[in-house]
mmCIF file of C-alpha atoms and ligand atoms in Angstrom:
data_model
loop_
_atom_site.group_PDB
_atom_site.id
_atom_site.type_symbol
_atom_site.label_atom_id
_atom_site.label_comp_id
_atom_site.label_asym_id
_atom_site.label_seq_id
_atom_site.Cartn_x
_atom_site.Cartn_y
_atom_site.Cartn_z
ATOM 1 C CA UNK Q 1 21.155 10.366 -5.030
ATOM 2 C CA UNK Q 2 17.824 10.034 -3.016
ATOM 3 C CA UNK Q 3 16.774 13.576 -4.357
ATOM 4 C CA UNK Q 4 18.090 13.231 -7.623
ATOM 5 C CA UNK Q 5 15.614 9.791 -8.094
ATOM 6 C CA UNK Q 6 12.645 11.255 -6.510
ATOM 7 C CA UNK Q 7 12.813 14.268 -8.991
ATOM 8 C CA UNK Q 8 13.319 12.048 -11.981
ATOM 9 C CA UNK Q 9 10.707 9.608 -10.360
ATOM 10 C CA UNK Q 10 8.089 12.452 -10.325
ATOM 11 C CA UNK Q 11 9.503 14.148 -13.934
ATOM 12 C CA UNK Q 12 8.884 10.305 -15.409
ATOM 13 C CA UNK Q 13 6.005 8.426 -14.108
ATOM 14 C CA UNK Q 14 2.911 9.956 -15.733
ATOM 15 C CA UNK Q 15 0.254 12.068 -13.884
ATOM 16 C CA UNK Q 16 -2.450 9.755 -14.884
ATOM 17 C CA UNK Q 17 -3.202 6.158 -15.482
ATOM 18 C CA UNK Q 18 -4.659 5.450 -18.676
ATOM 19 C CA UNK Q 19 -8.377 5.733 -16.534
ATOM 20 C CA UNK Q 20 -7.170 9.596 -16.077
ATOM 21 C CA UNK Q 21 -6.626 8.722 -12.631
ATOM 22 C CA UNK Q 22 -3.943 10.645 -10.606
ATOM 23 C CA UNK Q 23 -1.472 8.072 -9.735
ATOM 24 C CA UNK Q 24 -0.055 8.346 -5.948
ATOM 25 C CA UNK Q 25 3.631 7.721 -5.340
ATOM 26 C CA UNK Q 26 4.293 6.321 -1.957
ATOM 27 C CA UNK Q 27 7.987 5.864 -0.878
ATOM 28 C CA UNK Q 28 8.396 2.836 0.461
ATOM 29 C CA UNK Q 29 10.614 3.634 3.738
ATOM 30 C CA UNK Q 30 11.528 -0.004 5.347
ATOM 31 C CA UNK Q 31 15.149 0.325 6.865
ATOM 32 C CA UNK Q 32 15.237 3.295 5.676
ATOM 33 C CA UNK Q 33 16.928 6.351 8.076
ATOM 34 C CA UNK Q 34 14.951 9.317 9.522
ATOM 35 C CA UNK Q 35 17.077 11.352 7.730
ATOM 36 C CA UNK Q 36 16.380 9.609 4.723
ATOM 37 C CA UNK Q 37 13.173 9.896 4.264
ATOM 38 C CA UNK Q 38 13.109 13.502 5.114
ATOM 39 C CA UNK Q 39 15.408 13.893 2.198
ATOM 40 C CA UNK Q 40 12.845 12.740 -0.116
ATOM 41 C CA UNK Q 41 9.826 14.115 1.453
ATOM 42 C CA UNK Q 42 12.150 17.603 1.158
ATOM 43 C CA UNK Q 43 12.075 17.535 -2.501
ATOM 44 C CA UNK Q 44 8.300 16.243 -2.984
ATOM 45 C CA UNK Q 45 7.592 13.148 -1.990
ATOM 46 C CA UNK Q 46 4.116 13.432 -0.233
ATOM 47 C CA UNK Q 47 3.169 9.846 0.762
ATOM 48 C CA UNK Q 48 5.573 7.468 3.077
ATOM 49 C CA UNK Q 49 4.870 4.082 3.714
ATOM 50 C CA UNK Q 50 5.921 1.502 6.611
ATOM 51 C CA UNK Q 51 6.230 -2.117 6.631
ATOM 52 C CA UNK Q 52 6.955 -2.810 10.160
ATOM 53 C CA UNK Q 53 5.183 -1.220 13.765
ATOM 54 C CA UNK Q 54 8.699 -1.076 15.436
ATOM 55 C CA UNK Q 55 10.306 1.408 13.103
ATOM 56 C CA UNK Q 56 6.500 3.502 12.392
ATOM 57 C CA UNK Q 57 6.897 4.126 16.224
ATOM 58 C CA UNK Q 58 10.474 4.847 16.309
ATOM 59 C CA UNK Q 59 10.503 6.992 13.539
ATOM 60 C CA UNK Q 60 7.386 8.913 13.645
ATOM 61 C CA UNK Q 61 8.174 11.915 15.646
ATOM 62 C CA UNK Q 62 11.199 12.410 13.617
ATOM 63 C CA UNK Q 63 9.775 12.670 10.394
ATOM 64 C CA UNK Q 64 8.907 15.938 9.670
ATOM 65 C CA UNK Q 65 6.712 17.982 6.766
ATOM 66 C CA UNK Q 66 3.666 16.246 7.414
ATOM 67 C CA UNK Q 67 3.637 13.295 4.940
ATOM 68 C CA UNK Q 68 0.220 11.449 4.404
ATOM 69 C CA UNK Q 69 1.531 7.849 6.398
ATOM 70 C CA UNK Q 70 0.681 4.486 4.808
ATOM 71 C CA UNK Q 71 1.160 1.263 6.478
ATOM 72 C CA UNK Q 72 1.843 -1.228 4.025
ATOM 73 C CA UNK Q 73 3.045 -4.272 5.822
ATOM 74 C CA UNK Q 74 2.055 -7.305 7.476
ATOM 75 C CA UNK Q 75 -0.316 -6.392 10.351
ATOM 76 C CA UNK Q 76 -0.096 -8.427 13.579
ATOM 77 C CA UNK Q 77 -3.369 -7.566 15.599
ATOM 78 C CA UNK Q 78 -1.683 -7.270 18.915
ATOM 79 C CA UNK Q 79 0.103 -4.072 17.061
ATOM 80 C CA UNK Q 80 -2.736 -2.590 15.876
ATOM 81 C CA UNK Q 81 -3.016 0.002 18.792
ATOM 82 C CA UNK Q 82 0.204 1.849 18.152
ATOM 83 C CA UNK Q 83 -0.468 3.185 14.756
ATOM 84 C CA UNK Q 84 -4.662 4.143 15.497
ATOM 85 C CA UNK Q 85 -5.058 7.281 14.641
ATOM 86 C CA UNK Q 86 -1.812 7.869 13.100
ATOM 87 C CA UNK Q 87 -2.365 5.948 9.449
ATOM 88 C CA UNK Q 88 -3.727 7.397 6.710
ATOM 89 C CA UNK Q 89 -3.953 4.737 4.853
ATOM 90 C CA UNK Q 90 -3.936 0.870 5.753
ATOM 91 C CA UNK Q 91 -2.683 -1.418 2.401
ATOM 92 C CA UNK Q 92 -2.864 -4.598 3.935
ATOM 93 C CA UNK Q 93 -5.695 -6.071 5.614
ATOM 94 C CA UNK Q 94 -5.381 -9.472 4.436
ATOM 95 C CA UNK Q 95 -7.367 -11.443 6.340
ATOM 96 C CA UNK Q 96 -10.389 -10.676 8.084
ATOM 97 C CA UNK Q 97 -9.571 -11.377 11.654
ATOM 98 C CA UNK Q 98 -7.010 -8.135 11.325
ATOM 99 C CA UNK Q 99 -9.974 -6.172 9.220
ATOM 100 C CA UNK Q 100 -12.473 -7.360 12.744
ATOM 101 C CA UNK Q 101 -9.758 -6.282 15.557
ATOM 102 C CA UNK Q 102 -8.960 -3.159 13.636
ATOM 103 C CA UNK Q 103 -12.612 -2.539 13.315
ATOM 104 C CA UNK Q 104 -13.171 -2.948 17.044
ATOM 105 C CA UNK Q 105 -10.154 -1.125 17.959
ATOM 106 C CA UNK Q 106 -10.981 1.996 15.454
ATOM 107 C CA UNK Q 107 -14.372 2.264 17.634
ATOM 108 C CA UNK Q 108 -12.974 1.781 20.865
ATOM 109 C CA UNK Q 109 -10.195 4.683 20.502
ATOM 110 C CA UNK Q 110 -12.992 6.476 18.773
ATOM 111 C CA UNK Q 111 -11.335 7.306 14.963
ATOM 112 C CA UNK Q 112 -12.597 5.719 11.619
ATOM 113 C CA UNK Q 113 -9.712 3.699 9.802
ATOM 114 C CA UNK Q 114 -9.212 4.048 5.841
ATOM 115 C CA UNK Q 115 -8.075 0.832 4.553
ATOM 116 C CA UNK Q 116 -7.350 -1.056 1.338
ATOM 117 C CA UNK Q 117 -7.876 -5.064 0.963
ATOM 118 C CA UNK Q 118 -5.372 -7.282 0.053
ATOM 119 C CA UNK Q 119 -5.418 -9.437 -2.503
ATOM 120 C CA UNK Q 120 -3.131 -12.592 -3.242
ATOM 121 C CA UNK Q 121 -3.568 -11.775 -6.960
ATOM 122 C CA UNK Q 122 -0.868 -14.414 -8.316
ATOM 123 C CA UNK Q 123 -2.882 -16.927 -5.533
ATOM 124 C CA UNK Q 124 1.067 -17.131 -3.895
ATOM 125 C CA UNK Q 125 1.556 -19.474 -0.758
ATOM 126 C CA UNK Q 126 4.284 -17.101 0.762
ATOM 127 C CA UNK Q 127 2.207 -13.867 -0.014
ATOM 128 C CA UNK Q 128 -0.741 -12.533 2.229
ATOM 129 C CA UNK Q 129 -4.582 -11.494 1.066
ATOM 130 C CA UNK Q 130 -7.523 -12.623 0.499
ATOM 131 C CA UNK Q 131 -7.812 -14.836 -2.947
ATOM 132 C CA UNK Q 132 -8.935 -12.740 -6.156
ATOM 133 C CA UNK Q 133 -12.163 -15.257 -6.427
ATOM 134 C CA UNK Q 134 -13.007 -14.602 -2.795
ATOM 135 C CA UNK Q 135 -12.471 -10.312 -3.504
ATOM 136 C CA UNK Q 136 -16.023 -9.233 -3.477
ATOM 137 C CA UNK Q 137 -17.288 -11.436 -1.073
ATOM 138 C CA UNK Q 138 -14.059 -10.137 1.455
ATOM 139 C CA UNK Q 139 -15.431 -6.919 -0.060
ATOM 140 C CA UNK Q 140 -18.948 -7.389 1.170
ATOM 141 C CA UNK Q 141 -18.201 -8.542 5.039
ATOM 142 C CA UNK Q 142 -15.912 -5.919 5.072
ATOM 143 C CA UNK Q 143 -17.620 -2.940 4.250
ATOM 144 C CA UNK Q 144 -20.360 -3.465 6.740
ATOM 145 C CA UNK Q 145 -17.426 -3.663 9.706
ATOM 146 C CA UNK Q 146 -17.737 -0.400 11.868
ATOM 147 C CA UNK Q 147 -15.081 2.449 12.057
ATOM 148 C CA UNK Q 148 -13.941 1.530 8.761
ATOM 149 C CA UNK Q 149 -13.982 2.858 5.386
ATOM 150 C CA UNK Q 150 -12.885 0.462 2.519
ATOM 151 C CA UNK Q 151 -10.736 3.351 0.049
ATOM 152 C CA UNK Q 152 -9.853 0.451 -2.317
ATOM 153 C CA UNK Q 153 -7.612 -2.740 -3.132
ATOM 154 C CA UNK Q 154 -3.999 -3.412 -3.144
ATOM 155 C CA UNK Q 155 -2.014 -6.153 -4.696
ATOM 156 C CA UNK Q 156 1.313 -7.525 -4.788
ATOM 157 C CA UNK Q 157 2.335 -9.131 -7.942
ATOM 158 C CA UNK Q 158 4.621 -12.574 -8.168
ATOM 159 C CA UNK Q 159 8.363 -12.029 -8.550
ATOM 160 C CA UNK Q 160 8.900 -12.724 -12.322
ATOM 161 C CA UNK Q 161 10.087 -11.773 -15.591
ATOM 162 C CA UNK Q 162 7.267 -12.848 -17.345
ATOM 163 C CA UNK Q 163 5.813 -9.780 -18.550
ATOM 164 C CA UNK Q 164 2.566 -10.994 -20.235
ATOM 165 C CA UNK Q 165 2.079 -13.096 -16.757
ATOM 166 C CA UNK Q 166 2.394 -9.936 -15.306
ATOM 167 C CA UNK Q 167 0.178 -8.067 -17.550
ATOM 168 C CA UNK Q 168 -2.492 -10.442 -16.677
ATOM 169 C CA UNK Q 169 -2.588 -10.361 -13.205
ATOM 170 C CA UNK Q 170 -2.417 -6.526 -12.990
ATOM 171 C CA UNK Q 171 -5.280 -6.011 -15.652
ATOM 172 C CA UNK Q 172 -7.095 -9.138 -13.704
ATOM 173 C CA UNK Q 173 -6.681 -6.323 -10.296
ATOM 174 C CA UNK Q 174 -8.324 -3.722 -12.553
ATOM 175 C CA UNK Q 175 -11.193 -5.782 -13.506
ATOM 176 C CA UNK Q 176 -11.981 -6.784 -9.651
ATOM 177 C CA UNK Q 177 -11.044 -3.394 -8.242
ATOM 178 C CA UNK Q 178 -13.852 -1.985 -11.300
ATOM 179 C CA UNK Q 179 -16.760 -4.093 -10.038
ATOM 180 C CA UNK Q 180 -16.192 -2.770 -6.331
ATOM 181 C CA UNK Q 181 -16.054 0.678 -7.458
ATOM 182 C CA UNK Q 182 -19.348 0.111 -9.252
ATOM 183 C CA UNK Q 183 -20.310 -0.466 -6.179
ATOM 184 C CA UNK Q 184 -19.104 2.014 -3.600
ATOM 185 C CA UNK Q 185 -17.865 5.245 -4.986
ATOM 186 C CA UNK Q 186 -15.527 5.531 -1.843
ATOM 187 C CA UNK Q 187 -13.154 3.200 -3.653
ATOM 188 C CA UNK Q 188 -10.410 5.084 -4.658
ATOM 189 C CA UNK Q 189 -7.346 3.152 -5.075
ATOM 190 C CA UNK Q 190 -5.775 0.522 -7.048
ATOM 191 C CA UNK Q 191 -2.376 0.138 -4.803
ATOM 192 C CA UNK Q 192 -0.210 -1.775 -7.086
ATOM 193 C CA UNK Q 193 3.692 -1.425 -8.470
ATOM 194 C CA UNK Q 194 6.741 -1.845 -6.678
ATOM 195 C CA UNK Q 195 10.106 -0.400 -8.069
ATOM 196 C CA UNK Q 196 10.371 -3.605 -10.651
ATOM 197 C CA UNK Q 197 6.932 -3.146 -12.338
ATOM 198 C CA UNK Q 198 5.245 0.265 -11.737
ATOM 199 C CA UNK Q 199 5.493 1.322 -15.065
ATOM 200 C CA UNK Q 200 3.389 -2.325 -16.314
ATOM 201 C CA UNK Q 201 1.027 -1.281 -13.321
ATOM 202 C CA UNK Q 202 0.208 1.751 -14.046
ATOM 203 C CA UNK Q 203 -0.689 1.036 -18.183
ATOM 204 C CA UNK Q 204 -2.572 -1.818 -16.437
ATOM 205 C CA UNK Q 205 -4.945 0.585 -14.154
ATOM 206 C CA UNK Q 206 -2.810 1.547 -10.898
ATOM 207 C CA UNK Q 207 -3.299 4.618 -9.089
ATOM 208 C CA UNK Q 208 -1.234 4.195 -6.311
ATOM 209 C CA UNK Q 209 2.478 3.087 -6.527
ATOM 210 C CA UNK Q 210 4.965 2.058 -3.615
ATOM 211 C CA UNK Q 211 8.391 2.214 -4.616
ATOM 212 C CA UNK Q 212 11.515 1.699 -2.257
ATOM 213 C CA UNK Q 213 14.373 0.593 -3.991
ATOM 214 C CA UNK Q 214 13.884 3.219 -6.896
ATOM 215 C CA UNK Q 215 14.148 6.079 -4.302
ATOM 216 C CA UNK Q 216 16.766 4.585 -2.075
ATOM 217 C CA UNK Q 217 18.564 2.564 -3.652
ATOM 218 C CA UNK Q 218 18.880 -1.298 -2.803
ATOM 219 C CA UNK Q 219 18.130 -2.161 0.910
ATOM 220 C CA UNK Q 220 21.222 -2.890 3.461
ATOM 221 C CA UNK Q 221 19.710 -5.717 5.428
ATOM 222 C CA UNK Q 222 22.283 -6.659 7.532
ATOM 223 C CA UNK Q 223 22.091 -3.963 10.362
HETATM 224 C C1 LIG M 301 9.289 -3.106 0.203
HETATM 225 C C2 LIG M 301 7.925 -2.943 -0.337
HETATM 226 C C3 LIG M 301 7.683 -2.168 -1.474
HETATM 227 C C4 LIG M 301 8.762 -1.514 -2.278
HETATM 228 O O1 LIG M 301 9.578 -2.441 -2.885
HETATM 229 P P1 LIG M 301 10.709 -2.001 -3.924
HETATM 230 O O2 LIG M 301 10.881 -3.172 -4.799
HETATM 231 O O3 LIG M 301 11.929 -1.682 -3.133
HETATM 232 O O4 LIG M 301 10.206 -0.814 -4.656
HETATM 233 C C5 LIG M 301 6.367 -2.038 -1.887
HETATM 234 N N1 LIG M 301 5.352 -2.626 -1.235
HETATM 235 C C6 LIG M 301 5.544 -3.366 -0.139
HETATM 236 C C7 LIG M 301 4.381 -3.978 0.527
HETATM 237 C C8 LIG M 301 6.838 -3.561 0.329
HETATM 238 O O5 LIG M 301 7.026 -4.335 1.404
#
């Protein structure tokens, strides 16, 4: 089943956004098994991302063809120092005391740190990120922080069925993620698109998409 999604995944979602940008798939790997994930990386998933430290350090070793590794979870600081060095990618610096420690930590341990911001696009209490008004500001102290190179923005959108709600919010992204670009033309990525709205994403400007439940199947949470 896992291989038989992940081909039709990568047969169906289109090699470009509508920008002609190559759109990233990133398999979304919380509670998922070792074994799992090296099914899907085994028939061409190239990009894995974690949610949570404990199961990045657990599993790491036993993942094997080299994926690119994303961490795309909350970020406690006092975690920061077991994934240096070993992330790719960071999604979700959502508040600047985690962009500061990581910046302080990436010098220390010597390495530069790619990251994306987060933004609380659909201004959510129970989601993380910085507020789409407050973007380029977050943007500007950011960028200056040592040891770290801003790649992009990353968004989660609110849990509805409201399509043209949706729409909004996504193209709204686009917009903010455009003016930092015109700005910096190390901004790369527009992560944005989970398994219940990639497709909306991508037509909306998305370039990177982080799907779990499309390649998995629905998450056991229970053990
Ligand atoms: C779990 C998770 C995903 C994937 O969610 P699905 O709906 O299973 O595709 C994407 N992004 C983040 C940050 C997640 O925590």
């Amino acid at each position: 089943m896992i291989e038989e999604n992940v081909k039709n995944l990568l047969g169906s979602i289109p090699n470009t956004n509508p920008y002609g940008e190559k759109v990233t798939l990133v398999a979304a790997v919380k509670l998922q098994r070792a074994e799992d994930i090296n099914r899907a990386v085994a028939v061409g998933i190239t990009d894995i991302g974690d949610n949570h430290v404990q199961e990045f350090k657990d599993k790491f070793v036993d993942i094997v063809g080299a994926p690119k590794r994303h961490f795309i979870g909350h970020l406690q600081t006092n975690k920061i120092k077991y994934l240096l060095g070993k992330v790719d990618l960071y999604h979700s610096v959502d508040r600047m005391n985690l962009a500061e420690e990581l910046s302080k930590r990436s010098a220390a341990a010597g390495v530069t740190s790619n990251i994306l911001i987060q933004i609380n696009i659909g201004n959510e209490e129970t989601k993380g990120g910085f507020s789409p008004e407050l973007a380029e500001n977050a943007y500007g102290t950011i960028s200056k922080l040592p040891n770290l190179n801003v790649r992009g923005l990353m968004a989660m959108l609110p849990d509805t069925d409201d399509t043209d709600l949706l729409k909004k919010l996504a193209a709204r992204m686009r917009t903010i993620y455009d003016k930092l670009r015109a700005r910096n033309n190390n901004i790369k990525y527009l992560s944005m698109g989970m398994s219940g709205d990639y497709e909306l994403c991508i037509e909306q400007g998305s370039n990177m998409i982080r799907l779990g439940t499309a390649i998995f199947g629905a998450r056991k949470y229970n053990n």
